mmCIF file of C-alpha atoms in Angstrom:
data_model
loop_
_atom_site.group_PDB
_atom_site.id
_atom_site.type_symbol
_atom_site.label_atom_id
_atom_site.label_comp_id
_atom_site.label_asym_id
_atom_site.label_seq_id
_atom_site.Cartn_x
_atom_site.Cartn_y
_atom_site.Cartn_z
ATOM 1 C CA ASP A 1 -0.001 0.012 0.024
ATOM 2 C CA ALA A 2 1.146 3.507 -0.833
ATOM 3 C CA LYS A 3 2.628 5.538 2.001
ATOM 4 C CA THR A 4 0.956 8.765 3.082
ATOM 5 C CA THR A 5 2.373 11.895 4.611
ATOM 6 C CA GLN A 6 0.313 14.165 6.818
ATOM 7 C CA PRO A 7 1.259 17.171 8.992
ATOM 8 C CA PRO A 8 1.465 16.101 12.622
ATOM 9 C CA SER A 9 -0.914 18.831 13.822
ATOM 10 C CA MET A 10 -3.137 21.698 12.720
ATOM 11 C CA ASP A 11 -5.263 24.309 14.401
ATOM 12 C CA CYS A 12 -8.565 25.648 13.092
ATOM 13 C CA ALA A 13 -10.973 28.344 14.342
ATOM 14 C CA GLU A 14 -14.445 27.177 15.231
ATOM 15 C CA GLY A 15 -16.855 27.833 12.398
ATOM 16 C CA ARG A 16 -14.164 28.029 9.785
ATOM 17 C CA ALA A 17 -13.321 25.337 7.218
ATOM 18 C CA ALA A 18 -10.649 22.851 8.189
ATOM 19 C CA ASN A 19 -8.485 21.693 5.310
ATOM 20 C CA LEU A 20 -6.413 18.661 6.066
ATOM 21 C CA PRO A 21 -3.772 17.719 3.451
ATOM 22 C CA CYS A 22 -2.375 14.325 2.644
ATOM 23 C CA ASN A 23 0.419 13.469 0.259
ATOM 24 C CA HIS A 24 0.468 10.046 -1.424
ATOM 25 C CA SER A 25 2.849 10.515 -4.320
ATOM 26 C CA THR A 26 3.398 6.780 -4.861
ATOM 27 C CA ILE A 27 -0.295 5.962 -5.174
ATOM 28 C CA SER A 28 -1.128 3.448 -7.877
ATOM 29 C CA GLY A 29 -4.060 3.521 -10.208
ATOM 30 C CA ASN A 30 -6.311 1.142 -8.305
ATOM 31 C CA GLU A 31 -5.682 2.506 -4.826
ATOM 32 C CA TYR A 32 -8.372 4.336 -2.965
ATOM 33 C CA VAL A 33 -7.956 7.214 -0.495
ATOM 34 C CA TYR A 34 -9.715 6.728 2.828
ATOM 35 C CA TRP A 35 -10.144 9.197 5.685
ATOM 36 C CA TYR A 36 -10.926 8.212 9.251
ATOM 37 C CA ARG A 37 -10.842 10.134 12.462
ATOM 38 C CA GLN A 38 -10.399 9.196 16.101
ATOM 39 C CA ILE A 39 -11.876 11.393 18.815
ATOM 40 C CA HIS A 40 -10.130 11.018 22.163
ATOM 41 C CA SER A 41 -10.934 7.720 23.910
ATOM 42 C CA GLN A 42 -13.168 6.505 21.084
ATOM 43 C CA GLY A 43 -12.725 4.026 18.262
ATOM 44 C CA PRO A 44 -11.926 5.378 14.789
ATOM 45 C CA GLN A 45 -14.777 6.664 12.701
ATOM 46 C CA TYR A 46 -15.021 6.445 8.902
ATOM 47 C CA ILE A 47 -15.363 9.791 7.194
ATOM 48 C CA ILE A 48 -15.167 9.385 3.426
ATOM 49 C CA HIS A 49 -13.237 7.669 0.646
ATOM 50 C CA GLY A 50 -12.619 8.114 -3.078
ATOM 51 C CA LEU A 51 -10.692 6.888 -6.057
ATOM 52 C CA LYS A 52 -10.216 9.851 -8.367
ATOM 53 C CA ASN A 53 -13.336 11.974 -8.315
ATOM 54 C CA ASN A 54 -14.071 14.457 -5.611
ATOM 55 C CA GLU A 55 -16.512 13.166 -3.074
ATOM 56 C CA THR A 56 -18.873 14.800 -0.591
ATOM 57 C CA ASN A 57 -21.066 13.459 2.142
ATOM 58 C CA GLU A 58 -22.750 14.865 5.255
ATOM 59 C CA MET A 59 -19.486 14.930 7.181
ATOM 60 C CA ALA A 60 -16.916 16.237 4.757
ATOM 61 C CA SER A 61 -15.604 16.735 1.231
ATOM 62 C CA LEU A 62 -12.658 14.915 -0.315
ATOM 63 C CA ILE A 63 -10.684 16.677 -3.013
ATOM 64 C CA ILE A 64 -8.225 14.514 -4.939
ATOM 65 C CA THR A 65 -5.757 16.185 -7.288
ATOM 66 C CA GLU A 66 -5.901 15.195 -10.944
ATOM 67 C CA ASP A 67 -2.567 13.320 -10.709
ATOM 68 C CA ARG A 68 -3.863 11.648 -7.508
ATOM 69 C CA LYS A 69 -0.600 12.368 -5.707
ATOM 70 C CA SER A 70 -2.363 14.328 -2.968
ATOM 71 C CA SER A 71 -5.744 14.941 -1.422
ATOM 72 C CA THR A 72 -7.442 17.319 0.994
ATOM 73 C CA LEU A 73 -10.181 16.553 3.471
ATOM 74 C CA ILE A 74 -12.415 19.540 4.052
ATOM 75 C CA LEU A 75 -14.635 19.955 7.093
ATOM 76 C CA PRO A 76 -16.717 22.927 5.923
ATOM 77 C CA HIS A 77 -17.659 24.391 9.312
ATOM 78 C CA ALA A 78 -15.463 22.919 12.008
ATOM 79 C CA THR A 79 -16.856 22.666 15.507
ATOM 80 C CA LEU A 80 -15.134 21.857 18.831
ATOM 81 C CA ARG A 81 -16.392 18.296 18.497
ATOM 82 C CA ASP A 82 -14.279 17.857 15.353
ATOM 83 C CA THR A 83 -11.104 17.970 17.478
ATOM 84 C CA ALA A 84 -9.559 14.566 16.735
ATOM 85 C CA VAL A 85 -6.767 12.705 15.017
ATOM 86 C CA TYR A 86 -7.429 12.422 11.280
ATOM 87 C CA TYR A 87 -5.986 9.528 9.359
ATOM 88 C CA CYS A 88 -5.422 9.460 5.615
ATOM 89 C CA ILE A 89 -5.022 5.897 4.319
ATOM 90 C CA VAL A 90 -4.317 4.715 0.796
ATOM 91 C CA ARG A 91 -4.929 1.138 -0.164
ATOM 92 C CA VAL A 92 -6.177 -1.214 -2.830
ATOM 93 C CA PRO A 93 -9.026 -3.423 -1.665
ATOM 94 C CA GLN A 94 -7.792 -6.976 -1.708
ATOM 95 C CA MET A 95 -10.112 -9.885 -1.324
ATOM 96 C CA GLU A 96 -7.717 -11.886 0.844
ATOM 97 C CA TYR A 97 -7.346 -8.986 3.243
ATOM 98 C CA GLY A 98 -10.844 -7.644 3.146
ATOM 99 C CA ASN A 99 -10.916 -3.974 4.005
ATOM 100 C CA LYS A 100 -7.835 -4.154 6.204
ATOM 101 C CA LEU A 101 -6.511 -0.661 6.839
ATOM 102 C CA VAL A 102 -3.043 0.352 7.946
ATOM 103 C CA PHE A 103 -3.126 3.510 10.051
ATOM 104 C CA GLY A 104 -0.279 5.965 10.191
ATOM 105 C CA ALA A 105 0.293 8.733 12.761
ATOM 106 C CA GLY A 106 -2.370 11.043 11.306
ATOM 107 C CA THR A 107 -2.940 14.759 11.888
ATOM 108 C CA ILE A 108 -4.084 16.098 15.235
ATOM 109 C CA LEU A 109 -6.697 18.720 14.433
ATOM 110 C CA ARG A 110 -7.451 21.162 17.223
ATOM 111 C CA VAL A 111 -10.526 23.287 16.760
ATOM 112 C CA LYS A 112 -10.409 26.371 18.922
ATOM 113 C CA SER A 113 -13.147 28.747 19.964
ATOM 114 C CA GLY B 1 -27.288 -2.736 19.874
ATOM 115 C CA ALA B 2 -26.635 -1.335 16.412
ATOM 116 C CA GLY B 3 -22.866 -0.922 16.765
ATOM 117 C CA VAL B 4 -19.858 -3.075 17.448
ATOM 118 C CA SER B 5 -19.865 -4.126 21.069
ATOM 119 C CA GLN B 6 -16.738 -4.986 23.056
ATOM 120 C CA SER B 7 -16.318 -6.366 26.519
ATOM 121 C CA PRO B 8 -14.948 -5.865 29.023
ATOM 122 C CA SER B 9 -14.481 -2.100 28.560
ATOM 123 C CA ASN B 10 -11.694 -2.177 31.127
ATOM 124 C CA LYS B 11 -9.596 -5.053 32.377
ATOM 125 C CA VAL B 12 -6.794 -4.959 34.923
ATOM 126 C CA THR B 13 -4.768 -8.103 35.313
ATOM 127 C CA GLU B 14 -1.534 -9.280 36.817
ATOM 128 C CA LYS B 15 1.440 -10.181 34.755
ATOM 129 C CA GLY B 16 1.367 -13.811 33.709
ATOM 130 C CA LYS B 17 -2.405 -14.170 33.780
ATOM 131 C CA ASP B 18 -4.469 -15.023 30.693
ATOM 132 C CA VAL B 19 -7.164 -12.604 29.418
ATOM 133 C CA GLU B 20 -10.026 -12.891 26.990
ATOM 134 C CA LEU B 21 -11.490 -9.974 25.143
ATOM 135 C CA ARG B 22 -14.827 -10.252 23.344
ATOM 136 C CA CYS B 23 -16.198 -8.576 20.220
ATOM 137 C CA ASP B 24 -19.776 -8.631 18.938
ATOM 138 C CA PRO B 25 -19.785 -7.274 15.376
ATOM 139 C CA ILE B 26 -22.630 -5.577 13.644
ATOM 140 C CA SER B 27 -25.200 -8.126 12.476
ATOM 141 C CA GLY B 28 -24.573 -9.117 8.895
ATOM 142 C CA HIS B 29 -20.944 -8.053 8.797
ATOM 143 C CA THR B 30 -18.875 -11.011 7.693
ATOM 144 C CA ALA B 31 -15.495 -9.296 8.077
ATOM 145 C CA LEU B 32 -14.046 -8.696 11.554
ATOM 146 C CA TYR B 33 -10.734 -7.050 12.522
ATOM 147 C CA TRP B 34 -8.715 -6.671 15.705
ATOM 148 C CA TYR B 35 -6.377 -3.747 16.285
ATOM 149 C CA ARG B 36 -4.524 -2.470 19.302
ATOM 150 C CA GLN B 37 -3.471 0.952 20.326
ATOM 151 C CA SER B 38 -0.816 1.509 22.970
ATOM 152 C CA LEU B 39 -0.805 4.727 24.927
ATOM 153 C CA GLY B 40 -0.025 7.664 22.667
ATOM 154 C CA GLN B 41 0.597 5.376 19.693
ATOM 155 C CA GLY B 42 -1.145 4.614 16.424
ATOM 156 C CA LEU B 43 -3.432 1.728 15.621
ATOM 157 C CA GLU B 44 -1.693 -1.578 15.041
ATOM 158 C CA PHE B 45 -3.444 -4.251 12.982
ATOM 159 C CA LEU B 46 -3.578 -7.695 14.638
ATOM 160 C CA ILE B 47 -5.839 -10.077 12.700
ATOM 161 C CA TYR B 48 -8.639 -10.194 10.136
ATOM 162 C CA PHE B 49 -11.480 -12.665 9.958
ATOM 163 C CA GLN B 50 -13.643 -13.466 6.986
ATOM 164 C CA GLY B 51 -16.457 -15.557 8.358
ATOM 165 C CA ASN B 52 -14.828 -17.951 10.828
ATOM 166 C CA SER B 53 -11.501 -18.136 9.091
ATOM 167 C CA ALA B 54 -8.562 -15.793 9.502
ATOM 168 C CA PRO B 55 -6.777 -15.202 6.144
ATOM 169 C CA ASP B 56 -4.555 -12.559 7.684
ATOM 170 C CA LYS B 57 -2.956 -13.092 11.093
ATOM 171 C CA SER B 58 0.152 -11.114 10.211
ATOM 172 C CA GLY B 59 -0.191 -8.588 13.007
ATOM 173 C CA LEU B 60 -0.340 -10.947 15.967
ATOM 174 C CA PRO B 61 2.845 -9.944 17.912
ATOM 175 C CA SER B 62 3.621 -13.358 19.380
ATOM 176 C CA ASP B 63 2.286 -16.844 19.893
ATOM 177 C CA ARG B 64 0.775 -15.693 23.199
ATOM 178 C CA PHE B 65 -1.852 -13.959 21.135
ATOM 179 C CA SER B 66 -4.662 -15.911 19.479
ATOM 180 C CA ALA B 67 -8.188 -15.184 18.264
ATOM 181 C CA GLU B 68 -11.160 -17.174 17.115
ATOM 182 C CA ARG B 69 -14.526 -16.417 15.663
ATOM 183 C CA THR B 70 -17.516 -18.700 15.897
ATOM 184 C CA GLY B 71 -20.777 -18.727 13.972
ATOM 185 C CA GLY B 72 -19.482 -15.957 11.768
ATOM 186 C CA SER B 73 -20.290 -13.550 14.572
ATOM 187 C CA VAL B 74 -18.658 -13.235 17.984
ATOM 188 C CA SER B 75 -14.888 -13.154 18.206
ATOM 189 C CA THR B 76 -12.603 -13.649 21.156
ATOM 190 C CA LEU B 77 -9.020 -12.390 21.414
ATOM 191 C CA THR B 78 -6.992 -14.326 23.955
ATOM 192 C CA ILE B 79 -3.673 -13.216 25.397
ATOM 193 C CA GLN B 80 -1.825 -15.832 27.374
ATOM 194 C CA ARG B 81 0.752 -15.101 30.074
ATOM 195 C CA THR B 82 0.215 -11.353 29.778
ATOM 196 C CA GLN B 83 3.191 -9.021 29.928
ATOM 197 C CA GLN B 84 3.251 -5.325 30.814
ATOM 198 C CA GLU B 85 3.891 -4.413 27.194
ATOM 199 C CA ASP B 86 0.494 -5.916 26.340
ATOM 200 C CA SER B 87 -1.127 -2.976 28.068
ATOM 201 C CA ALA B 88 -3.187 -1.148 25.386
ATOM 202 C CA VAL B 89 -6.658 -0.525 24.080
ATOM 203 C CA TYR B 90 -7.810 -3.431 21.949
ATOM 204 C CA LEU B 91 -10.160 -2.318 19.235
ATOM 205 C CA CYS B 92 -12.502 -4.485 17.199
ATOM 206 C CA ALA B 93 -14.047 -3.481 13.880
ATOM 207 C CA SER B 94 -16.426 -5.122 11.431
ATOM 208 C CA SER B 95 -17.500 -4.516 7.902
ATOM 209 C CA PHE B 96 -19.290 -5.920 4.917
ATOM 210 C CA SER B 97 -17.109 -8.015 2.653
ATOM 211 C CA GLY B 98 -17.519 -6.081 -0.523
ATOM 212 C CA VAL B 99 -14.060 -4.871 -1.423
ATOM 213 C CA ASN B 100 -15.089 -1.369 -2.318
ATOM 214 C CA THR B 101 -17.072 -0.461 0.739
ATOM 215 C CA GLY B 102 -14.072 0.978 2.566
ATOM 216 C CA GLU B 103 -15.966 1.487 5.776
ATOM 217 C CA LEU B 104 -14.930 -0.263 8.966
ATOM 218 C CA PHE B 105 -17.122 0.193 12.023
ATOM 219 C CA PHE B 106 -15.143 0.244 15.247
ATOM 220 C CA GLY B 107 -16.172 -0.545 18.773
ATOM 221 C CA GLU B 108 -15.131 1.580 21.767
ATOM 222 C CA GLY B 109 -12.346 -0.788 22.678
ATOM 223 C CA SER B 110 -11.266 -2.861 25.662
ATOM 224 C CA ARG B 111 -8.617 -1.151 27.783
ATOM 225 C CA LEU B 112 -6.171 -3.720 29.126
ATOM 226 C CA THR B 113 -3.803 -2.859 31.953
ATOM 227 C CA VAL B 114 -1.204 -5.447 32.958
ATOM 228 C CA LEU B 115 0.336 -4.760 36.341
#
């Protein structure tokens, strides 16, 4: 699976958009980009995933560059409850491994009032 | 309940004792995963089940660790002769088996403390 690089931490003002970057320059054509987050003392929570098109759901938007070497997770109106560790994961779904995900260090997002 | 349920939520044990951690996945999810997270560390994959079989056990750290799944549902992670370095939060997740779903549903974890 392709390696990802994320900044270790970011701050965001409450009510503003949080833009979390992820570099995955070695991504291959059939690898998806997944985003999860982990709020303190809770299990990780799925946010969104995509292959090459931008994606949006009720939680966030995922913008993938045309060359697919990087992506940005956007939380449009960050709240204090969005303070968490955000993980960007790149992988190809493999039948023998199911949806196994390998988590890196992620980005600690601190939303401040 | 509707989510992944894990028990116990907290377990304190003495070094050398065996412990069992239980995971009840979401009904209908055929895939089940165990991860662990040591204090201040990232998530470490342990084992993956598809139905009752485990095609990927690559993350189990030693032969003191084992897991089983019965009836395609409940899974038990067993740690024998616990050591202090086994102290961590053990997280279970489940998902559908379709390769493109991408979404794992995690439980709240079982916090293990080995004294």
